[in-house]
XYZ file of C-alpha atoms in Angstrom:
100
model
C 4.919 11.560 8.032
C 5.118 8.184 6.370
C 2.477 6.072 4.729
C 2.866 2.636 3.179
C 0.916 0.262 0.991
C 1.453 -3.429 0.381
C 0.879 -5.009 -2.998
C 1.737 -8.281 -4.704
C 1.271 -9.927 -8.071
C -0.584 -12.780 -6.360
C -4.328 -12.886 -6.960
C -5.305 -13.946 -3.437
C -6.055 -11.346 -0.810
C -7.374 -11.141 2.706
C -8.529 -7.592 2.054
C -12.088 -6.502 2.486
C -12.307 -4.207 5.457
C -13.242 -0.580 4.991
C -10.818 2.130 6.030
C -11.472 5.825 6.028
C -9.202 8.316 4.327
C -9.807 12.047 4.235
C -13.354 12.422 2.828
C -13.253 8.950 1.231
C -13.946 5.339 2.126
C -11.601 2.813 0.515
C -12.255 -0.932 0.126
C -9.125 -2.705 1.284
C -7.449 -3.707 4.491
C -5.795 -1.296 6.891
C -2.403 -2.849 7.556
C -0.613 -2.639 10.897
C 2.924 -1.532 10.044
C 4.265 -3.926 12.712
C 3.222 -6.802 10.403
C 5.534 -5.592 7.595
C 9.136 -6.807 7.420
C 11.052 -4.468 5.100
C 13.840 -6.331 3.295
C 15.415 -3.820 0.891
C 14.873 -0.627 -1.077
C 14.235 -1.410 -4.745
C 13.579 2.084 -6.077
C 13.030 5.758 -5.400
C 10.834 8.132 -7.308
C 8.985 11.408 -7.192
C 6.207 9.859 -5.085
C 8.248 7.947 -2.512
C 10.426 4.930 -1.866
C 9.525 1.389 -2.983
C 10.776 -1.537 -0.894
C 10.645 -5.316 -1.089
C 9.004 -6.674 2.059
C 7.138 -9.564 3.690
C 3.589 -9.240 4.990
C 1.812 -12.243 6.503
C 4.418 -14.551 4.876
C 3.756 -13.044 1.417
C 6.301 -11.274 -0.769
C 5.041 -7.726 -1.245
C 6.178 -4.372 -2.529
C 5.569 -1.385 -0.303
C 5.581 2.278 -1.167
C 6.530 4.728 1.563
C 5.219 8.283 1.305
C 6.863 11.048 3.302
C 4.962 14.313 2.745
C 1.368 15.488 3.032
C 1.153 16.453 -0.653
C 2.424 13.005 -1.668
C -0.064 11.456 0.755
C -2.989 13.065 -1.070
C -1.770 11.732 -4.434
C -1.194 8.352 -2.762
C -4.837 8.209 -1.601
C -5.937 8.734 -5.223
C -3.567 5.956 -6.356
C -4.909 3.608 -3.661
C -8.462 4.269 -4.763
C -7.565 3.437 -8.377
C -5.567 0.301 -7.508
C -8.362 -0.986 -5.259
C -10.600 -1.228 -8.362
C -8.102 -3.049 -10.601
C -7.991 -6.821 -11.039
C -5.618 -7.778 -13.855
C -2.886 -10.461 -14.021
C -0.274 -7.923 -15.185
C -0.930 -5.380 -12.429
C 0.047 -5.891 -8.810
C -2.783 -6.728 -6.404
C -3.365 -4.146 -3.696
C -3.669 -5.841 -0.310
C -4.000 -2.729 1.819
C -2.438 0.384 3.253
C -1.065 1.784 6.461
C -2.360 5.346 6.501
C -1.076 6.291 9.944
C 2.462 7.570 10.490
C 4.914 4.968 11.709
């Protein structure tokens, strides 16, 4: 299973739709993975792989999650990032919660 999110340091966003995660509703856009152009892997960690990518002509970072336990932690992270608006923290545009 894989899951991805797209984020950028830009302050503009087309987000706003509601998507449902297990027992939660999150306030950001559900991204169609076909819209993401992965360019290169920039890091690997305990919670997945981070890649540089393009989404709707924007430079973004995506995180790919590969296990169900990581997916649950990822949902918590998405919920936290969706509430943050700070110039030194990447802006969450959305997530692709379905396997691709």
